[in-house]
PDB file of N, CA and C in Angstrom:
ATOM      1  N   MET A   1      72.903 148.565  95.098  1.00  0.00           N
ATOM      2  CA  MET A   1      71.559 148.367  94.629  1.00  0.00           C
ATOM      3  C   MET A   1      71.292 146.870  94.545  1.00  0.00           C
ATOM      4  N   HIS A   2      70.105 146.518  94.878  1.00  0.00           N
ATOM      5  CA  HIS A   2      69.649 145.137  94.768  1.00  0.00           C
ATOM      6  C   HIS A   2      68.906 145.014  93.446  1.00  0.00           C
ATOM      7  N   VAL A   3      69.383 144.161  92.532  1.00  0.00           N
ATOM      8  CA  VAL A   3      68.779 143.995  91.206  1.00  0.00           C
ATOM      9  C   VAL A   3      68.145 142.615  91.137  1.00  0.00           C
ATOM     10  N   THR A   4      66.883 142.568  90.696  1.00  0.00           N
ATOM     11  CA  THR A   4      66.188 141.306  90.486  1.00  0.00           C
ATOM     12  C   THR A   4      65.804 141.222  89.019  1.00  0.00           C
ATOM     13  N   ALA A   5      66.164 140.114  88.387  1.00  0.00           N
ATOM     14  CA  ALA A   5      65.823 139.891  86.977  1.00  0.00           C
ATOM     15  C   ALA A   5      64.975 138.639  86.873  1.00  0.00           C
ATOM     16  N   THR A   6      63.961 138.686  86.034  1.00  0.00           N
ATOM     17  CA  THR A   6      63.118 137.516  85.799  1.00  0.00           C
ATOM     18  C   THR A   6      62.547 137.605  84.388  1.00  0.00           C
ATOM     19  N   ILE A   7      62.006 136.512  83.926  1.00  0.00           N
ATOM     20  CA  ILE A   7      61.354 136.449  82.626  1.00  0.00           C
ATOM     21  C   ILE A   7      59.898 136.134  82.900  1.00  0.00           C
ATOM     22  N   THR A   8      58.992 136.885  82.308  1.00  0.00           N
ATOM     23  CA  THR A   8      57.570 136.638  82.512  1.00  0.00           C
ATOM     24  C   THR A   8      56.871 136.493  81.168  1.00  0.00           C
ATOM     25  N   THR A   9      55.709 135.856  81.198  1.00  0.00           N
ATOM     26  CA  THR A   9      54.891 135.706  80.005  1.00  0.00           C
ATOM     27  C   THR A   9      53.426 135.716  80.403  1.00  0.00           C
ATOM     28  N   ALA A  10      52.593 136.185  79.510  1.00  0.00           N
ATOM     29  CA  ALA A  10      51.156 136.189  79.765  1.00  0.00           C
ATOM     30  C   ALA A  10      50.534 134.852  79.374  1.00  0.00           C
ATOM     31  N   GLU A  11      51.264 134.044  78.632  1.00  0.00           N
ATOM     32  CA  GLU A  11      50.757 132.749  78.181  1.00  0.00           C
ATOM     33  C   GLU A  11      50.935 131.697  79.260  1.00  0.00           C
ATOM     34  N   PRO A  12      49.958 130.802  79.443  1.00  0.00           N
ATOM     35  CA  PRO A  12      50.094 129.751  80.461  1.00  0.00           C
ATOM     36  C   PRO A  12      50.960 128.571  80.009  1.00  0.00           C
ATOM     37  N   THR A  13      51.420 128.562  78.762  1.00  0.00           N
ATOM     38  CA  THR A  13      52.212 127.450  78.247  1.00  0.00           C
ATOM     39  C   THR A  13      53.670 127.578  78.666  1.00  0.00           C
ATOM     40  N   PRO A  14      54.417 126.481  78.639  1.00  0.00           N
ATOM     41  CA  PRO A  14      55.846 126.552  78.995  1.00  0.00           C
ATOM     42  C   PRO A  14      56.616 127.483  78.060  1.00  0.00           C
ATOM     43  N   LEU A  15      57.666 128.083  78.586  1.00  0.00           N
ATOM     44  CA  LEU A  15      58.522 128.958  77.791  1.00  0.00           C
ATOM     45  C   LEU A  15      59.455 128.115  76.925  1.00  0.00           C
ATOM     46  N   THR A  16      59.681 128.537  75.689  1.00  0.00           N
ATOM     47  CA  THR A  16      60.552 127.820  74.772  1.00  0.00           C
ATOM     48  C   THR A  16      61.769 128.673  74.484  1.00  0.00           C
ATOM     49  N   PRO A  17      62.966 128.162  74.780  1.00  0.00           N
ATOM     50  CA  PRO A  17      64.180 128.930  74.503  1.00  0.00           C
ATOM     51  C   PRO A  17      64.520 128.899  73.018  1.00  0.00           C
ATOM     52  N   VAL A  18      64.791 130.054  72.460  1.00  0.00           N
ATOM     53  CA  VAL A  18      65.191 130.166  71.063  1.00  0.00           C
ATOM     54  C   VAL A  18      66.570 130.810  71.043  1.00  0.00           C
ATOM     55  N   ILE A  19      67.499 130.199  70.321  1.00  0.00           N
ATOM     56  CA  ILE A  19      68.850 130.733  70.205  1.00  0.00           C
ATOM     57  C   ILE A  19      69.007 131.354  68.829  1.00  0.00           C
ATOM     58  N   THR A  20      69.448 132.606  68.791  1.00  0.00           N
ATOM     59  CA  THR A  20      69.698 133.293  67.528  1.00  0.00           C
ATOM     60  C   THR A  20      71.193 133.248  67.246  1.00  0.00           C
ATOM     61  N   GLU A  21      71.529 132.738  66.065  1.00  0.00           N
ATOM     62  CA  GLU A  21      72.929 132.655  65.662  1.00  0.00           C
ATOM     63  C   GLU A  21      73.126 133.416  64.359  1.00  0.00           C
ATOM     64  N   TYR A  22      74.251 134.039  64.220  1.00  0.00           N
ATOM     65  CA  TYR A  22      74.623 134.746  63.001  1.00  0.00           C
ATOM     66  C   TYR A  22      73.606 135.816  62.624  1.00  0.00           C
ATOM     67  N   GLY A  23      72.975 136.433  63.625  1.00  0.00           N
ATOM     68  CA  GLY A  23      72.090 137.562  63.388  1.00  0.00           C
ATOM     69  C   GLY A  23      70.659 137.215  63.045  1.00  0.00           C
ATOM     70  N   SER A  24      70.389 136.065  62.385  1.00  0.00           N
ATOM     71  CA  SER A  24      69.009 135.789  62.013  1.00  0.00           C
ATOM     72  C   SER A  24      68.625 134.309  62.087  1.00  0.00           C
ATOM     73  N   PHE A  25      69.571 133.398  62.088  1.00  0.00           N
ATOM     74  CA  PHE A  25      69.267 131.973  62.135  1.00  0.00           C
ATOM     75  C   PHE A  25      68.831 131.596  63.542  1.00  0.00           C
ATOM     76  N   ARG A  26      67.647 130.993  63.682  1.00  0.00           N
ATOM     77  CA  ARG A  26      67.106 130.665  65.004  1.00  0.00           C
ATOM     78  C   ARG A  26      66.927 129.165  65.158  1.00  0.00           C
ATOM     79  N   THR A  27      67.292 128.659  66.331  1.00  0.00           N
ATOM     80  CA  THR A  27      67.115 127.237  66.622  1.00  0.00           C
ATOM     81  C   THR A  27      66.558 127.067  68.030  1.00  0.00           C
ATOM     82  N   ILE A  28      65.911 125.938  68.253  1.00  0.00           N
ATOM     83  CA  ILE A  28      65.467 125.539  69.591  1.00  0.00           C
ATOM     84  C   ILE A  28      66.296 124.312  69.951  1.00  0.00           C
ATOM     85  N   PRO A  29      67.169 124.426  70.939  1.00  0.00           N
ATOM     86  CA  PRO A  29      68.025 123.292  71.299  1.00  0.00           C
ATOM     87  C   PRO A  29      67.213 122.073  71.737  1.00  0.00           C
ATOM     88  N   ASP A  30      67.601 120.893  71.254  1.00  0.00           N
ATOM     89  CA  ASP A  30      66.896 119.656  71.618  1.00  0.00           C
ATOM     90  C   ASP A  30      66.972 119.375  73.109  1.00  0.00           C
ATOM     91  N   HIS A  31      68.085 119.725  73.750  1.00  0.00           N
ATOM     92  CA  HIS A  31      68.306 119.417  75.167  1.00  0.00           C
ATOM     93  C   HIS A  31      67.693 120.459  76.110  1.00  0.00           C
ATOM     94  N   ALA A  32      67.131 121.528  75.562  1.00  0.00           N
ATOM     95  CA  ALA A  32      66.637 122.625  76.399  1.00  0.00           C
ATOM     96  C   ALA A  32      65.352 122.238  77.134  1.00  0.00           C
ATOM     97  N   ARG A  33      65.263 122.715  78.359  1.00  0.00           N
ATOM     98  CA  ARG A  33      64.035 122.533  79.144  1.00  0.00           C
ATOM     99  C   ARG A  33      63.045 123.626  78.764  1.00  0.00           C
ATOM    100  N   ARG A  34      61.785 123.344  78.999  1.00  0.00           N
ATOM    101  CA  ARG A  34      60.721 124.319  78.734  1.00  0.00           C
ATOM    102  C   ARG A  34      59.958 124.580  80.036  1.00  0.00           C
ATOM    103  N   PRO A  35      60.538 125.400  80.905  1.00  0.00           N
ATOM    104  CA  PRO A  35      59.923 125.630  82.224  1.00  0.00           C
ATOM    105  C   PRO A  35      58.618 126.418  82.131  1.00  0.00           C
ATOM    106  N   ARG A  36      57.718 126.139  83.056  1.00  0.00           N
ATOM    107  CA  ARG A  36      56.466 126.899  83.124  1.00  0.00           C
ATOM    108  C   ARG A  36      56.659 128.233  83.831  1.00  0.00           C
ATOM    109  N   ARG A  37      57.596 128.280  84.779  1.00  0.00           N
ATOM    110  CA  ARG A  37      57.910 129.508  85.507  1.00  0.00           C
ATOM    111  C   ARG A  37      59.408 129.650  85.625  1.00  0.00           C
ATOM    112  N   ILE A  38      59.868 130.880  85.642  1.00  0.00           N
ATOM    113  CA  ILE A  38      61.278 131.168  85.808  1.00  0.00           C
ATOM    114  C   ILE A  38      61.478 131.769  87.195  1.00  0.00           C
ATOM    115  N   GLN A  39      62.440 131.237  87.928  1.00  0.00           N
ATOM    116  CA  GLN A  39      62.757 131.783  89.241  1.00  0.00           C
ATOM    117  C   GLN A  39      63.518 133.095  89.070  1.00  0.00           C
ATOM    118  N   PRO A  40      63.194 134.116  89.857  1.00  0.00           N
ATOM    119  CA  PRO A  40      63.937 135.376  89.784  1.00  0.00           C
ATOM    120  C   PRO A  40      65.403 135.170  90.160  1.00  0.00           C
ATOM    121  N   VAL A  41      66.257 135.966  89.558  1.00  0.00           N
ATOM    122  CA  VAL A  41      67.687 135.944  89.838  1.00  0.00           C
ATOM    123  C   VAL A  41      68.056 137.304  90.406  1.00  0.00           C
ATOM    124  N   THR A  42      68.833 137.318  91.475  1.00  0.00           N
ATOM    125  CA  THR A  42      69.203 138.586  92.102  1.00  0.00           C
ATOM    126  C   THR A  42      70.713 138.781  92.115  1.00  0.00           C
ATOM    127  N   THR A  43      71.115 140.034  92.177  1.00  0.00           N
ATOM    128  CA  THR A  43      72.522 140.397  92.301  1.00  0.00           C
ATOM    129  C   THR A  43      72.611 141.726  93.028  1.00  0.00           C
ATOM    130  N   LEU A  44      73.764 142.012  93.551  1.00  0.00           N
ATOM    131  CA  LEU A  44      74.009 143.291  94.227  1.00  0.00           C
ATOM    132  C   LEU A  44      75.102 144.043  93.474  1.00  0.00           C
ATOM    133  N   ILE A  45      74.851 145.320  93.205  1.00  0.00           N
ATOM    134  CA  ILE A  45      75.855 146.172  92.576  1.00  0.00           C
ATOM    135  C   ILE A  45      75.835 147.537  93.263  1.00  0.00           C
ATOM    136  N   THR A  46      76.913 148.261  93.130  1.00  0.00           N
ATOM    137  CA  THR A  46      76.956 149.626  93.648  1.00  0.00           C
ATOM    138  C   THR A  46      77.345 150.566  92.508  1.00  0.00           C
ATOM    139  N   PRO A  47      76.924 151.818  92.568  1.00  0.00           N
ATOM    140  CA  PRO A  47      77.276 152.770  91.516  1.00  0.00           C
ATOM    141  C   PRO A  47      78.786 152.952  91.367  1.00  0.00           C
ATOM    142  N   ALA A  48      79.549 152.643  92.408  1.00  0.00           N
ATOM    143  CA  ALA A  48      80.998 152.816  92.351  1.00  0.00           C
ATOM    144  C   ALA A  48      81.724 151.605  91.779  1.00  0.00           C
ATOM    145  N   ASP A  49      80.992 150.550  91.433  1.00  0.00           N
ATOM    146  CA  ASP A  49      81.630 149.345  90.899  1.00  0.00           C
ATOM    147  C   ASP A  49      82.362 149.639  89.592  1.00  0.00           C
ATOM    148  N   GLU A  50      83.497 148.982  89.440  1.00  0.00           N
ATOM    149  CA  GLU A  50      84.261 149.083  88.193  1.00  0.00           C
ATOM    150  C   GLU A  50      83.520 148.349  87.078  1.00  0.00           C
ATOM    151  N   ASP A  51      83.847 148.690  85.837  1.00  0.00           N
ATOM    152  CA  ASP A  51      83.197 148.066  84.687  1.00  0.00           C
ATOM    153  C   ASP A  51      83.346 146.547  84.699  1.00  0.00           C
ATOM    154  N   ASP A  52      84.512 146.049  85.095  1.00  0.00           N
ATOM    155  CA  ASP A  52      84.722 144.600  85.130  1.00  0.00           C
ATOM    156  C   ASP A  52      83.760 143.920  86.095  1.00  0.00           C
ATOM    157  N   HIS A  53      83.528 144.541  87.229  1.00  0.00           N
ATOM    158  CA  HIS A  53      82.594 143.974  88.216  1.00  0.00           C
ATOM    159  C   HIS A  53      81.167 144.001  87.668  1.00  0.00           C
ATOM    160  N   LEU A  54      80.784 145.088  87.010  1.00  0.00           N
ATOM    161  CA  LEU A  54      79.440 145.180  86.436  1.00  0.00           C
ATOM    162  C   LEU A  54      79.243 144.147  85.327  1.00  0.00           C
ATOM    163  N   ARG A  55      80.274 143.956  84.499  1.00  0.00           N
ATOM    164  CA  ARG A  55      80.194 142.928  83.443  1.00  0.00           C
ATOM    165  C   ARG A  55      80.046 141.536  84.053  1.00  0.00           C
ATOM    166  N   ALA A  56      80.797 141.261  85.097  1.00  0.00           N
ATOM    167  CA  ALA A  56      80.716 139.958  85.768  1.00  0.00           C
ATOM    168  C   ALA A  56      79.337 139.742  86.385  1.00  0.00           C
ATOM    169  N   SER A  57      78.765 140.780  86.973  1.00  0.00           N
ATOM    170  CA  SER A  57      77.414 140.675  87.539  1.00  0.00           C
ATOM    171  C   SER A  57      76.380 140.418  86.451  1.00  0.00           C
ATOM    172  N   ALA A  58      76.518 141.107  85.320  1.00  0.00           N
ATOM    173  CA  ALA A  58      75.598 140.896  84.199  1.00  0.00           C
ATOM    174  C   ALA A  58      75.735 139.470  83.660  1.00  0.00           C
ATOM    175  N   GLN A  59      76.969 138.991  83.536  1.00  0.00           N
ATOM    176  CA  GLN A  59      77.202 137.622  83.050  1.00  0.00           C
ATOM    177  C   GLN A  59      76.596 136.601  84.007  1.00  0.00           C
ATOM    178  N   ASP A  60      76.791 136.783  85.308  1.00  0.00           N
ATOM    179  CA  ASP A  60      76.234 135.857  86.294  1.00  0.00           C
ATOM    180  C   ASP A  60      74.712 135.842  86.255  1.00  0.00           C
ATOM    181  N   THR A  61      74.099 137.008  86.141  1.00  0.00           N
ATOM    182  CA  THR A  61      72.640 137.101  86.084  1.00  0.00           C
ATOM    183  C   THR A  61      72.109 136.404  84.843  1.00  0.00           C
ATOM    184  N   PHE A  62      72.716 136.693  83.697  1.00  0.00           N
ATOM    185  CA  PHE A  62      72.307 136.077  82.433  1.00  0.00           C
ATOM    186  C   PHE A  62      72.485 134.559  82.485  1.00  0.00           C
ATOM    187  N   THR A  63      73.614 134.110  83.005  1.00  0.00           N
ATOM    188  CA  THR A  63      73.888 132.680  83.109  1.00  0.00           C
ATOM    189  C   THR A  63      72.870 131.989  84.003  1.00  0.00           C
ATOM    190  N   ASP A  64      72.557 132.592  85.150  1.00  0.00           N
ATOM    191  CA  ASP A  64      71.585 131.992  86.071  1.00  0.00           C
ATOM    192  C   ASP A  64      70.200 131.889  85.444  1.00  0.00           C
ATOM    193  N   LEU A  65      69.788 132.895  84.678  1.00  0.00           N
ATOM    194  CA  LEU A  65      68.492 132.831  84.002  1.00  0.00           C
ATOM    195  C   LEU A  65      68.482 131.731  82.941  1.00  0.00           C
ATOM    196  N   MET A  66      69.519 131.647  82.140  1.00  0.00           N
ATOM    197  CA  MET A  66      69.562 130.664  81.047  1.00  0.00           C
ATOM    198  C   MET A  66      69.746 129.234  81.543  1.00  0.00           C
ATOM    199  N   HIS A  67      70.396 129.055  82.696  1.00  0.00           N
ATOM    200  CA  HIS A  67      70.534 127.700  83.244  1.00  0.00           C
ATOM    201  C   HIS A  67      69.188 127.086  83.567  1.00  0.00           C
ATOM    202  N   GLN A  68      68.203 127.905  83.836  1.00  0.00           N
ATOM    203  CA  GLN A  68      66.858 127.383  84.115  1.00  0.00           C
ATOM    204  C   GLN A  68      66.256 126.712  82.879  1.00  0.00           C
ATOM    205  N   PHE A  69      66.774 127.067  81.702  1.00  0.00           N
ATOM    206  CA  PHE A  69      66.356 126.417  80.457  1.00  0.00           C
ATOM    207  C   PHE A  69      67.286 125.263  80.089  1.00  0.00           C
ATOM    208  N   GLY A  70      68.332 125.058  80.869  1.00  0.00           N
ATOM    209  CA  GLY A  70      69.293 124.013  80.564  1.00  0.00           C
ATOM    210  C   GLY A  70      70.313 124.453  79.525  1.00  0.00           C
ATOM    211  N   ILE A  71      70.514 125.752  79.370  1.00  0.00           N
ATOM    212  CA  ILE A  71      71.409 126.302  78.349  1.00  0.00           C
ATOM    213  C   ILE A  71      72.612 126.921  79.025  1.00  0.00           C
ATOM    214  N   THR A  72      73.803 126.593  78.534  1.00  0.00           N
ATOM    215  CA  THR A  72      75.041 127.221  79.001  1.00  0.00           C
ATOM    216  C   THR A  72      75.408 128.320  78.020  1.00  0.00           C
ATOM    217  N   VAL A  73      75.626 129.531  78.527  1.00  0.00           N
ATOM    218  CA  VAL A  73      75.844 130.677  77.654  1.00  0.00           C
ATOM    219  C   VAL A  73      76.994 131.533  78.142  1.00  0.00           C
ATOM    220  N   SER A  74      77.399 132.471  77.291  1.00  0.00           N
ATOM    221  CA  SER A  74      78.359 133.487  77.694  1.00  0.00           C
ATOM    222  C   SER A  74      78.104 134.737  76.871  1.00  0.00           C
ATOM    223  N   LEU A  75      78.333 135.893  77.472  1.00  0.00           N
ATOM    224  CA  LEU A  75      78.142 137.165  76.766  1.00  0.00           C
ATOM    225  C   LEU A  75      79.365 137.478  75.949  1.00  0.00           C
TER     226      LEU A  75
END
């Protein structure tokens, strides 16, 4: 399957990344970018993929989306 992930908003203003820590504490990183548009991220998976492969694909997709904000993350 070809999977495409993107972030969209109805607002014309730049997107602001918010990081939630410890369940409720929220911060906006000083170094984070505030992009006006997010480029779609794609990945390929098959129904027969092992769980490790699916986790790696999810991590790669999430990482690629967050890098557009200048944020390094891990699941």
